[in-house]
């Protein structure tokens, strides 16, 4: 399965994506995690990305897309993948469509995780990440609404929306049910 997960920061996207990838037996590819690992190791990519990340801005498309292309070319992508945090804008979405078309593959579903803005801000302030300043949070929410949300129209035929508010396992149950994989719910 080849999936995307889309949702504003703080909607529990990373947590649900990790669980879902595990349940489906595919790799969880988070562009934010890859950037953070590169920042942590002080790589050239990390240094280039850090200045944008700290402000809550998007890292330029050329840098991000090259990184995603490298990751998707690795052999462990064969069973499928769950992309988390990419694409973030229309240009990235079009780039991804072209990449997949080149390989003769398509996306199966786009999972949207929803949560109201007050819940989002509260959760982001609670997680205390280096780029979780009040300004960066506001900027990321802004970018989400103006650049990322329009992707839900771009992918309209593939979108499955799930309410992200609730206990982690309960939300995961909703996600699996919405994807038609209720059979994978633990204990069922
Ligand atoms: P995230 O963990 O998804 O919140 O990503 C953290 C930061 O990494 C974002 O605020 C951006 O600066 C950068 N980033 C992650 N994914 C992308 C992307 N697809 N395009 C541009 N920048 C990204």
XYZ file of N, CA, C and O and ligand atoms in Angstrom:
775
model
N 0.827 -1.209 0.000
C 0.000 0.000 0.000
C 0.853 1.247 0.000
O 1.863 1.312 0.686
N 0.430 2.231 -0.767
C 1.131 3.521 -0.787
C 0.153 4.597 -0.324
O -0.868 4.841 -0.965
N 0.479 5.169 0.823
C -0.446 6.111 1.453
C 0.232 7.415 1.804
O 1.442 7.452 2.033
N -0.594 8.466 1.899
C -0.151 9.732 2.481
C -0.990 9.974 3.714
O -2.165 9.614 3.745
N -0.403 10.641 4.694
C -1.204 11.132 5.813
C -1.042 12.645 5.841
O 0.071 13.175 5.740
N -2.177 13.333 5.901
C -2.191 14.796 5.891
C -2.969 15.280 7.108
O -4.030 14.745 7.421
N -2.435 16.276 7.764
C -3.156 16.850 8.900
C -2.310 17.945 9.495
O -1.097 17.973 9.286
N -2.924 18.857 10.238
C -2.153 19.947 10.844
C -1.254 19.399 11.952
O -1.527 18.335 12.503
N -0.156 20.126 12.247
C 0.712 19.706 13.341
C -0.088 19.686 14.623
O -0.889 20.562 14.863
N 0.120 18.653 15.438
C -0.585 18.566 16.707
C -1.817 17.688 16.628
O -2.450 17.397 17.629
N -2.151 17.222 15.419
C -3.336 16.367 15.263
C -3.027 14.914 15.639
O -3.898 14.053 15.559
N -1.780 14.653 16.043
C -1.411 13.282 16.395
C -0.979 12.494 15.173
O -0.919 11.259 15.195
N -0.626 13.218 14.130
C -0.287 12.627 12.834
C 0.901 11.653 12.929
O 0.818 10.530 12.427
N 1.977 12.088 13.577
C 3.173 11.255 13.669
C 2.898 9.949 14.411
O 3.312 8.864 13.977
N 2.180 10.061 15.524
C 1.851 8.887 16.344
C 0.969 7.923 15.572
O 1.225 6.718 15.532
N -0.080 8.445 14.948
C -0.996 7.590 14.196
C -0.293 6.986 12.980
O -0.536 5.827 12.630
N 0.577 7.761 12.341
C 1.283 7.268 11.162
C 2.193 6.103 11.537
O 2.236 5.086 10.830
N 2.913 6.228 12.664
C 3.825 5.160 13.087
C 3.037 3.874 13.375
O 3.421 2.784 12.949
N 1.917 4.018 14.078
C 1.078 2.851 14.394
C 0.516 2.225 13.128
O 0.514 1.003 12.958
N 0.033 3.079 12.233
C -0.599 2.594 11.008
C 0.409 1.857 10.119
O 0.113 0.775 9.591
N 1.608 2.442 9.984
C 2.631 1.800 9.150
C 2.947 0.419 9.708
O 3.058 -0.566 8.969
N 3.038 0.359 11.036
C 3.315 -0.903 11.699
C 2.185 -1.905 11.430
O 2.424 -3.060 11.068
N 0.957 -1.456 11.574
C -0.199 -2.331 11.341
C -0.272 -2.824 9.898
O -0.670 -3.960 9.642
N 0.108 -1.965 8.958
C 0.000 -2.332 7.539
C 1.262 -3.029 7.021
O 1.265 -3.553 5.907
N 2.349 -2.988 7.819
C 3.597 -3.602 7.379
C 4.296 -2.809 6.284
O 4.925 -3.377 5.393
N 4.163 -1.484 6.346
C 4.881 -0.620 5.406
C 5.738 0.370 6.193
O 5.564 0.523 7.397
N 6.684 1.019 5.517
C 7.563 1.971 6.191
C 6.874 3.312 6.395
O 6.175 3.797 5.508
N 7.141 3.887 7.555
C 6.680 5.240 7.869
C 7.790 6.197 7.456
O 8.891 6.136 7.994
N 7.527 7.037 6.472
C 8.535 7.994 6.006
C 8.078 9.397 6.386
O 7.150 9.944 5.785
N 8.706 9.961 7.418
C 8.357 11.300 7.882
C 9.453 12.270 7.467
O 10.605 12.134 7.907
N 9.118 13.227 6.613
C 10.146 14.178 6.160
C 10.655 15.010 7.342
O 11.840 15.321 7.418
N 9.763 15.337 8.288
C 10.191 16.089 9.471
C 11.228 15.294 10.268
O 12.252 15.838 10.694
N 10.989 13.977 10.451
C 11.938 13.130 11.187
C 13.276 13.051 10.456
O 14.335 13.085 11.082
N 13.231 12.930 9.130
C 14.487 12.831 8.365
C 15.268 14.148 8.503
O 16.473 14.150 8.730
N 14.542 15.274 8.390
C 15.224 16.563 8.578
C 15.835 16.662 9.980
O 16.980 17.072 10.131
N 15.037 16.285 10.997
C 15.543 16.396 12.376
C 16.771 15.503 12.596
O 17.724 15.910 13.267
N 16.759 14.303 12.012
C 17.925 13.415 12.141
C 19.148 14.082 11.503
O 20.250 14.024 12.050
N 18.950 14.731 10.371
C 20.060 15.409 9.687
C 20.558 16.613 10.473
O 21.763 16.877 10.516
N 19.633 17.324 11.099
C 20.039 18.448 11.957
C 20.870 17.897 13.116
O 21.950 18.404 13.435
N 20.383 16.811 13.705
C 21.072 16.189 14.846
C 22.484 15.749 14.502
O 23.397 15.854 15.330
N 22.676 15.255 13.287
C 24.001 14.777 12.877
C 24.839 15.877 12.231
O 25.962 15.628 11.799
N 24.275 17.073 12.150
C 25.024 18.201 11.579
C 25.409 18.001 10.122
O 26.460 18.485 9.683
N 24.597 17.294 9.363
C 24.919 17.097 7.936
C 24.665 18.390 7.159
O 24.013 19.311 7.653
N 25.148 18.394 5.922
C 24.938 19.545 5.041
C 23.438 19.797 4.849
O 22.964 20.933 4.893
N 22.686 18.691 4.635
C 21.232 18.792 4.481
C 20.599 19.394 5.736
O 19.738 20.276 5.657
N 21.062 18.927 6.895
C 20.529 19.427 8.162
C 20.785 20.912 8.329
O 19.906 21.672 8.740
N 22.002 21.322 8.002
C 22.346 22.741 8.137
C 21.496 23.597 7.210
O 21.036 24.675 7.582
N 21.251 23.083 6.002
C 20.441 23.842 5.037
C 18.988 23.921 5.504
O 18.320 24.936 5.321
N 18.490 22.861 6.132
C 17.076 22.802 6.515
C 16.768 23.567 7.803
O 15.693 24.155 7.949
N 17.739 23.562 8.718
C 17.494 24.059 10.071
C 16.958 25.487 10.131
O 16.048 25.785 10.906
N 17.529 26.360 9.299
C 17.129 27.759 9.355
C 15.647 27.917 9.000
O 14.943 28.728 9.596
N 15.156 27.106 8.073
C 13.733 27.176 7.704
C 12.877 26.555 8.811
O 11.827 27.079 9.175
N 13.323 25.409 9.310
C 12.558 24.697 10.340
C 12.337 25.552 11.578
O 11.240 25.594 12.128
N 13.398 26.232 12.024
C 13.274 27.023 13.248
C 12.265 28.150 13.133
O 11.711 28.596 14.121
N 12.026 28.605 11.899
C 11.054 29.680 11.706
C 9.659 29.137 11.423
O 8.714 29.904 11.262
N 9.549 27.806 11.268
C 8.252 27.218 10.926
C 7.960 27.337 9.445
O 6.838 27.106 8.997
N 8.998 27.691 8.654
C 8.828 27.804 7.195
C 9.083 26.454 6.548
O 9.758 25.592 7.126
N 8.583 26.285 5.325
C 8.890 25.074 4.578
C 10.331 25.129 4.082
O 10.805 26.191 3.670
N 10.998 23.995 4.130
C 12.312 23.864 3.507
C 12.050 23.907 1.993
O 11.043 23.369 1.529
N 12.927 24.567 1.200
C 12.655 24.688 -0.241
C 12.385 23.330 -0.909
O 12.980 22.315 -0.552
N 11.482 23.359 -1.890
C 11.028 22.135 -2.557
C 12.172 21.299 -3.145
O 12.137 20.073 -3.088
N 13.196 21.973 -3.748
C 14.275 21.199 -4.397
C 14.987 20.331 -3.368
O 15.302 19.162 -3.640
N 15.243 20.902 -2.194
C 15.957 20.159 -1.148
C 15.089 19.000 -0.661
O 15.526 17.857 -0.555
N 13.809 19.309 -0.402
C 12.896 18.314 0.174
C 12.617 17.184 -0.816
O 12.666 16.007 -0.462
N 12.352 17.532 -2.063
C 12.003 16.520 -3.053
C 13.180 15.590 -3.338
O 12.995 14.378 -3.489
N 14.392 16.151 -3.378
C 15.575 15.313 -3.616
C 15.725 14.295 -2.492
O 16.034 13.118 -2.720
N 15.462 14.752 -1.279
C 15.564 13.861 -0.121
C 14.515 12.745 -0.190
O 14.808 11.578 0.073
N 13.293 13.099 -0.579
C 12.217 12.108 -0.685
C 12.521 11.117 -1.808
O 12.316 9.905 -1.657
N 13.040 11.615 -2.931
C 13.368 10.725 -4.054
C 14.394 9.686 -3.612
O 14.251 8.493 -3.912
N 15.404 10.127 -2.871
C 16.435 9.193 -2.372
C 15.809 8.133 -1.470
O 16.080 6.949 -1.596
N 14.937 8.599 -0.579
C 14.344 7.669 0.393
C 13.441 6.646 -0.303
O 13.482 5.447 -0.005
N 12.636 7.123 -1.259
C 11.692 6.221 -1.935
C 12.398 5.254 -2.880
O 11.802 4.275 -3.327
N 13.666 5.522 -3.178
C 14.421 4.622 -4.059
C 15.034 3.466 -3.280
O 15.563 2.525 -3.864
N 14.958 3.502 -1.950
C 15.580 2.440 -1.153
C 14.752 1.156 -1.210
O 13.538 1.203 -1.361
N 15.435 0.012 -1.097
C 14.762 -1.281 -1.294
C 13.631 -1.571 -0.300
O 12.689 -2.292 -0.641
N 13.705 -1.015 0.908
C 12.655 -1.327 1.896
C 11.314 -0.657 1.580
O 10.329 -0.859 2.284
N 11.261 0.109 0.502
C 10.006 0.752 0.094
C 9.120 -0.192 -0.727
O 7.971 0.132 -1.018
N 9.671 -1.344 -1.110
C 8.947 -2.248 -2.017
C 7.526 -2.624 -1.538
O 6.590 -2.587 -2.343
N 7.324 -2.968 -0.246
C 5.963 -3.337 0.167
C 5.003 -2.155 0.227
O 3.802 -2.343 0.405
N 5.531 -0.945 0.113
C 4.693 0.255 0.181
C 5.253 1.221 1.202
O 6.298 0.974 1.801
N 4.561 2.332 1.381
C 5.043 3.350 2.326
C 3.893 4.214 2.797
O 2.834 4.268 2.166
N 4.137 4.841 3.915
C 3.207 5.841 4.432
C 3.996 7.134 4.553
O 4.876 7.255 5.409
N 3.719 8.065 3.665
C 4.427 9.343 3.670
C 3.741 10.303 4.638
O 2.539 10.539 4.534
N 4.528 10.855 5.548
C 4.007 11.737 6.596
C 4.756 13.071 6.515
O 5.963 13.110 6.699
N 4.030 14.143 6.208
C 4.682 15.460 6.140
C 5.109 15.830 4.730
O 5.691 16.892 4.515
N 4.849 14.984 3.791
C 5.141 15.236 2.374
C 4.044 14.588 1.543
O 3.682 13.442 1.811
N 3.499 15.249 0.538
C 3.750 16.617 0.116
C 3.061 17.640 1.028
O 2.063 17.357 1.655
N 3.631 18.828 1.052
C 3.125 19.918 1.893
C 2.524 21.045 1.052
O 1.942 21.964 1.598
N 2.732 21.002 -0.256
C 2.158 22.025 -1.142
C 1.903 21.386 -2.510
O 2.287 20.232 -2.756
N 1.238 22.155 -3.366
C 0.829 21.623 -4.664
C 2.024 21.220 -5.532
O 1.988 20.186 -6.215
N 3.083 22.025 -5.507
C 4.263 21.708 -6.328
C 4.839 20.351 -5.918
O 5.193 19.527 -6.764
N 4.912 20.100 -4.618
C 5.429 18.808 -4.146
C 4.489 17.677 -4.546
O 4.931 16.574 -4.903
N 3.179 17.927 -4.499
C 2.200 16.890 -4.861
C 2.328 16.536 -6.343
O 2.293 15.354 -6.720
N 2.505 17.566 -7.179
C 2.638 17.307 -8.614
C 3.942 16.568 -8.896
O 3.988 15.651 -9.724
N 4.985 16.960 -8.189
C 6.279 16.293 -8.333
C 6.146 14.809 -7.953
O 6.645 13.919 -8.657
N 5.432 14.544 -6.854
C 5.267 13.152 -6.400
C 4.457 12.341 -7.411
O 4.796 11.185 -7.698
N 3.401 12.942 -7.970
C 2.598 12.235 -8.974
C 3.466 11.823 -10.155
O 3.357 10.698 -10.655
N 4.336 12.735 -10.583
C 5.212 12.439 -11.716
C 6.189 11.318 -11.367
O 6.413 10.402 -12.167
N 6.744 11.381 -10.171
C 7.696 10.347 -9.733
C 7.029 8.974 -9.721
O 7.575 7.987 -10.219
N 5.822 8.904 -9.149
C 5.122 7.614 -9.056
C 4.710 7.137 -10.447
O 4.805 5.941 -10.753
N 4.270 8.054 -11.288
C 3.863 7.684 -12.649
C 5.048 7.089 -13.408
O 4.907 6.087 -14.121
N 6.233 7.689 -13.221
C 7.463 7.171 -13.841
C 7.706 5.725 -13.464
O 8.285 4.954 -14.219
N 7.311 5.387 -12.242
C 7.540 4.024 -11.757
C 6.339 3.134 -11.988
O 6.308 1.994 -11.520
N 5.315 3.688 -12.641
C 4.126 2.889 -12.935
C 3.304 2.560 -11.705
O 2.604 1.548 -11.669
N 3.390 3.422 -10.669
C 2.588 3.178 -9.464
C 1.717 4.395 -9.161
O 1.917 5.473 -9.732
N 0.760 4.192 -8.269
C -0.115 5.287 -7.841
C -0.305 5.199 -6.326
O 0.050 4.194 -5.712
N -0.890 6.249 -5.762
C -1.229 6.217 -4.344
C -2.548 5.475 -4.166
O -3.433 5.546 -5.017
N -2.691 4.759 -3.050
C -3.943 4.049 -2.780
C -4.937 4.925 -2.028
O -6.119 4.917 -2.339
N -4.442 5.634 -1.031
C -5.321 6.484 -0.228
C -4.558 7.659 0.354
O -3.349 7.596 0.522
N -5.302 8.712 0.667
C -4.761 9.859 1.378
C -5.593 10.006 2.646
O -6.800 10.219 2.582
N -4.934 9.826 3.770
C -5.628 9.877 5.045
C -5.528 11.281 5.624
O -4.429 11.804 5.808
N -6.679 11.882 5.893
C -6.686 13.200 6.541
C -7.051 13.028 8.009
O -8.065 12.419 8.327
N -6.204 13.555 8.887
C -6.491 13.516 10.316
C -6.912 14.918 10.744
O -6.175 15.877 10.504
N -8.084 15.037 11.349
C -8.603 16.363 11.677
C -8.620 16.616 13.188
O -8.700 15.672 13.984
N -8.523 17.887 13.565
C -8.661 18.307 14.961
C -8.879 19.815 14.963
O -8.338 20.512 14.103
N -9.669 20.309 15.911
C -9.898 21.760 15.975
C -8.648 22.530 16.388
O -7.795 21.985 17.099
N -8.522 23.794 15.946
C -7.326 24.601 16.187
C -6.921 24.717 17.663
O -5.735 24.694 17.975
N -7.897 24.831 18.581
C -7.515 25.005 19.994
C -6.838 23.740 20.530
O -5.864 23.807 21.279
N -7.305 22.572 20.102
C -6.675 21.313 20.517
C -5.259 21.232 19.945
O -4.317 20.820 20.620
N -5.096 21.689 18.702
C -3.798 21.622 18.028
C -2.741 22.451 18.758
O -1.646 21.969 19.038
N -3.083 23.699 19.054
C -2.119 24.589 19.700
C -1.732 24.041 21.069
O -0.554 24.002 21.436
N -2.720 23.565 21.806
C -2.474 23.014 23.137
C -1.511 21.814 23.053
O -0.546 21.717 23.808
N -1.757 20.910 22.103
C -0.906 19.720 21.968
C 0.509 20.085 21.540
O 1.478 19.508 21.997
N 0.634 21.081 20.647
C 1.975 21.452 20.168
C 2.790 22.092 21.268
O 3.978 21.826 21.400
N 2.146 22.929 22.072
C 2.880 23.573 23.169
C 3.313 22.523 24.183
O 4.371 22.631 24.794
N 2.515 21.469 24.334
C 2.820 20.429 25.318
C 4.000 19.549 24.894
O 4.720 19.033 25.733
N 4.255 19.383 23.566
C 5.301 18.425 23.175
C 6.708 19.006 23.265
O 7.685 18.268 23.306
N 6.817 20.349 23.303
C 8.093 20.996 23.611
C 9.245 20.738 22.655
O 10.404 20.645 23.062
N 8.979 20.621 21.365
C 10.038 20.422 20.385
C 10.783 21.736 20.167
O 10.243 22.800 20.416
N 12.048 21.658 19.672
C 12.875 22.866 19.513
C 12.195 23.916 18.636
O 12.343 25.119 18.862
N 11.434 23.451 17.625
C 10.780 24.415 16.731
C 9.336 24.692 17.145
O 8.551 25.195 16.357
N 8.985 24.372 18.385
C 7.625 24.635 18.867
C 7.536 25.943 19.649
O 7.024 25.993 20.765
N 8.044 27.022 19.081
C 7.845 28.333 19.680
C 6.459 28.815 19.250
O 5.918 28.330 18.251
N 5.899 29.757 19.993
C 4.566 30.265 19.665
C 4.533 30.787 18.228
O 3.593 30.526 17.472
N 5.607 31.499 17.809
C 5.659 32.068 16.455
C 5.715 30.964 15.400
O 5.017 31.027 14.390
N 6.568 29.964 15.632
C 6.727 28.891 14.636
C 5.439 28.073 14.527
O 5.048 27.658 13.436
N 4.776 27.845 15.660
C 3.502 27.098 15.642
C 2.474 27.845 14.804
O 1.804 27.272 13.942
N 2.368 29.155 15.047
C 1.390 29.963 14.315
C 1.706 29.944 12.826
O 0.813 29.809 11.982
N 2.986 30.056 12.501
C 3.394 30.078 11.092
C 3.079 28.739 10.424
O 2.595 28.677 9.296
N 3.339 27.626 11.112
C 3.072 26.305 10.526
C 1.578 26.091 10.299
O 1.165 25.525 9.291
N 0.754 26.556 11.249
C -0.702 26.422 11.068
C -1.175 27.234 9.871
O -2.004 26.791 9.083
N -0.589 28.427 9.767
C -0.869 29.311 8.625
C -0.568 28.614 7.300
O -1.372 28.608 6.374
N 0.638 28.065 7.213
C 1.079 27.371 5.990
C 0.188 26.158 5.741
O -0.166 25.862 4.601
N -0.196 25.472 6.819
C -1.063 24.303 6.640
C -2.355 24.718 5.950
O -2.783 24.103 4.985
N -2.968 25.793 6.469
C -4.250 26.223 5.897
C -4.100 26.741 4.466
O -4.926 26.454 3.611
N -3.024 27.490 4.195
C -2.915 28.104 2.864
C -2.306 27.173 1.824
O -2.693 27.199 0.661
N -1.341 26.335 2.210
C -0.627 25.535 1.199
C -0.926 24.044 1.226
O -0.953 23.398 0.182
N -1.124 23.485 2.428
C -1.274 22.028 2.506
C -2.722 21.591 2.348
O -3.020 20.622 1.651
N -3.651 22.323 2.994
C -5.060 21.924 2.914
C -5.599 21.825 1.490
O -6.396 20.928 1.195
N -5.164 22.720 0.571
C -5.634 22.585 -0.822
C -5.306 21.221 -1.442
O -5.934 20.819 -2.418
N -4.352 20.504 -0.857
C -4.033 19.170 -1.392
C -5.208 18.219 -1.243
O -5.318 17.237 -1.972
N -6.088 18.504 -0.293
C -7.245 17.626 -0.106
C -8.161 17.695 -1.324
O -8.844 16.727 -1.642
N -8.147 18.835 -2.029
C -8.885 18.931 -3.295
C -8.130 18.205 -4.401
O -8.716 17.490 -5.209
N -6.815 18.404 -4.424
C -5.972 17.753 -5.431
C -6.157 16.231 -5.375
O -6.214 15.561 -6.408
N -6.263 15.688 -4.142
C -6.378 14.241 -3.972
C -7.810 13.795 -3.690
O -8.015 12.676 -3.203
N -8.791 14.662 -4.004
C -10.178 14.438 -3.557
C -10.661 12.992 -3.667
O -11.264 12.455 -2.733
N -10.372 12.343 -4.778
C -10.900 10.996 -4.999
C -10.296 9.966 -4.035
O -10.860 8.888 -3.844
N -9.151 10.308 -3.436
C -8.443 9.330 -2.589
C -8.593 9.601 -1.102
O -8.156 8.805 -0.272
N -9.193 10.753 -0.755
C -9.161 11.197 0.641
C -10.148 10.451 1.534
O -11.306 10.264 1.192
N -9.626 10.038 2.683
C -10.417 9.436 3.739
C -10.154 10.288 4.983
O -9.002 10.442 5.382
N -11.210 10.891 5.572
C -11.006 11.774 6.724
C -11.365 11.078 8.027
O -12.379 10.403 8.106
N -10.511 11.297 9.022
C -10.735 10.672 10.323
C -10.562 11.721 11.419
O -9.614 12.514 11.380
N -11.462 11.700 12.395
C -11.391 12.591 13.544
C -10.210 12.166 14.431
O -10.185 11.048 14.937
N -9.241 13.081 14.606
C -8.021 12.756 15.358
C -8.118 13.013 16.844
O -7.135 12.824 17.569
N -9.276 13.451 17.324
C -9.415 13.736 18.757
C -9.882 12.479 19.474
O -10.907 11.901 19.126
N -9.099 12.067 20.473
C -9.484 10.887 21.241
C -8.249 10.119 21.673
O -7.114 10.529 21.407
N -8.474 9.033 22.323
C -7.394 8.194 22.843
C -6.668 7.554 21.644
O -7.294 7.236 20.626
N -5.357 7.375 21.770
C -4.531 6.933 20.634
C -5.044 5.664 19.956
O -5.189 5.620 18.733
N -5.335 4.634 20.753
C -5.769 3.362 20.135
C -7.151 3.487 19.505
O -7.448 2.820 18.514
N -7.988 4.340 20.104
C -9.329 4.551 19.553
C -9.221 5.244 18.183
O -9.902 4.880 17.222
N -8.343 6.257 18.087
C -8.168 6.950 16.808
C -7.612 5.971 15.780
O -8.046 5.942 14.629
N -6.667 5.114 16.200
C -6.092 4.137 15.270
C -7.170 3.168 14.761
O -7.181 2.803 13.591
N -8.089 2.798 15.646
C -9.208 1.939 15.234
C -10.028 2.624 14.142
O -10.399 2.014 13.157
N -10.287 3.932 14.349
C -11.047 4.693 13.343
C -10.299 4.716 12.012
O -10.899 4.596 10.946
N -8.985 4.919 12.094
C -8.166 5.008 10.889
C -8.241 3.701 10.102
O -8.497 3.696 8.893
N -8.043 2.581 10.793
C -8.064 1.277 10.119
C -9.437 1.000 9.523
O -9.545 0.524 8.390
N -10.483 1.331 10.273
C -11.843 1.108 9.774
C -12.083 1.947 8.524
O -12.628 1.471 7.532
N -11.631 3.212 8.568
C -11.858 4.118 7.439
C -11.123 3.640 6.188
O -11.576 3.873 5.069
N -9.991 2.962 6.394
C -9.216 2.452 5.253
C -9.700 1.068 4.821
O -9.099 0.443 3.949
N -10.766 0.597 5.472
C -11.284 -0.727 5.111
C -10.424 -1.851 5.648
O -10.463 -2.971 5.145
N -9.599 -1.539 6.682
C -8.735 -2.558 7.271
C -9.080 -2.794 8.737
O -8.207 -3.009 9.573
N -10.380 -2.778 9.027
C -10.851 -3.063 10.383
C -10.374 -4.431 10.857
O -10.267 -4.676 12.061
N -10.038 -5.322 9.911
C -9.540 -6.659 10.287
C -8.203 -6.588 11.027
O -7.826 -7.528 11.718
N -7.484 -5.449 10.876
C -6.170 -5.334 11.525
C -6.249 -4.737 12.927
O -5.233 -4.611 13.600
N -7.461 -4.353 13.367
C -7.599 -3.786 14.707
C -7.163 -4.845 15.708
O -7.617 -5.995 15.644
N -6.256 -4.437 16.614
C -5.735 -5.418 17.588
C -6.848 -5.927 18.466
O -7.678 -5.168 18.914
N -6.838 -7.217 18.676
C -7.856 -7.808 19.541
C -9.112 -8.169 18.783
O -10.030 -8.750 19.357
N -9.161 -7.822 17.479
C -10.397 -8.160 16.739
C -10.214 -9.486 16.014
O -9.117 -9.976 15.849
P 7.079 18.132 10.785
O 7.788 17.178 11.666
O 6.304 17.439 9.690
O 6.259 19.103 11.571
O 8.197 18.986 10.016
C 9.049 19.852 10.730
C 9.626 20.892 9.796
O 10.383 20.246 8.746
C 8.602 21.742 9.049
O 8.152 22.841 9.820
C 9.403 22.184 7.821
O 10.310 23.207 8.150
C 10.220 20.934 7.510
N 9.487 20.049 6.570
C 8.984 18.799 6.808
N 8.386 18.294 5.736
C 8.501 19.242 4.766
C 8.072 19.346 3.402
N 7.374 18.347 2.814
N 8.384 20.467 2.713
C 9.081 21.467 3.276
N 9.490 21.456 4.551
C 9.212 20.358 5.298
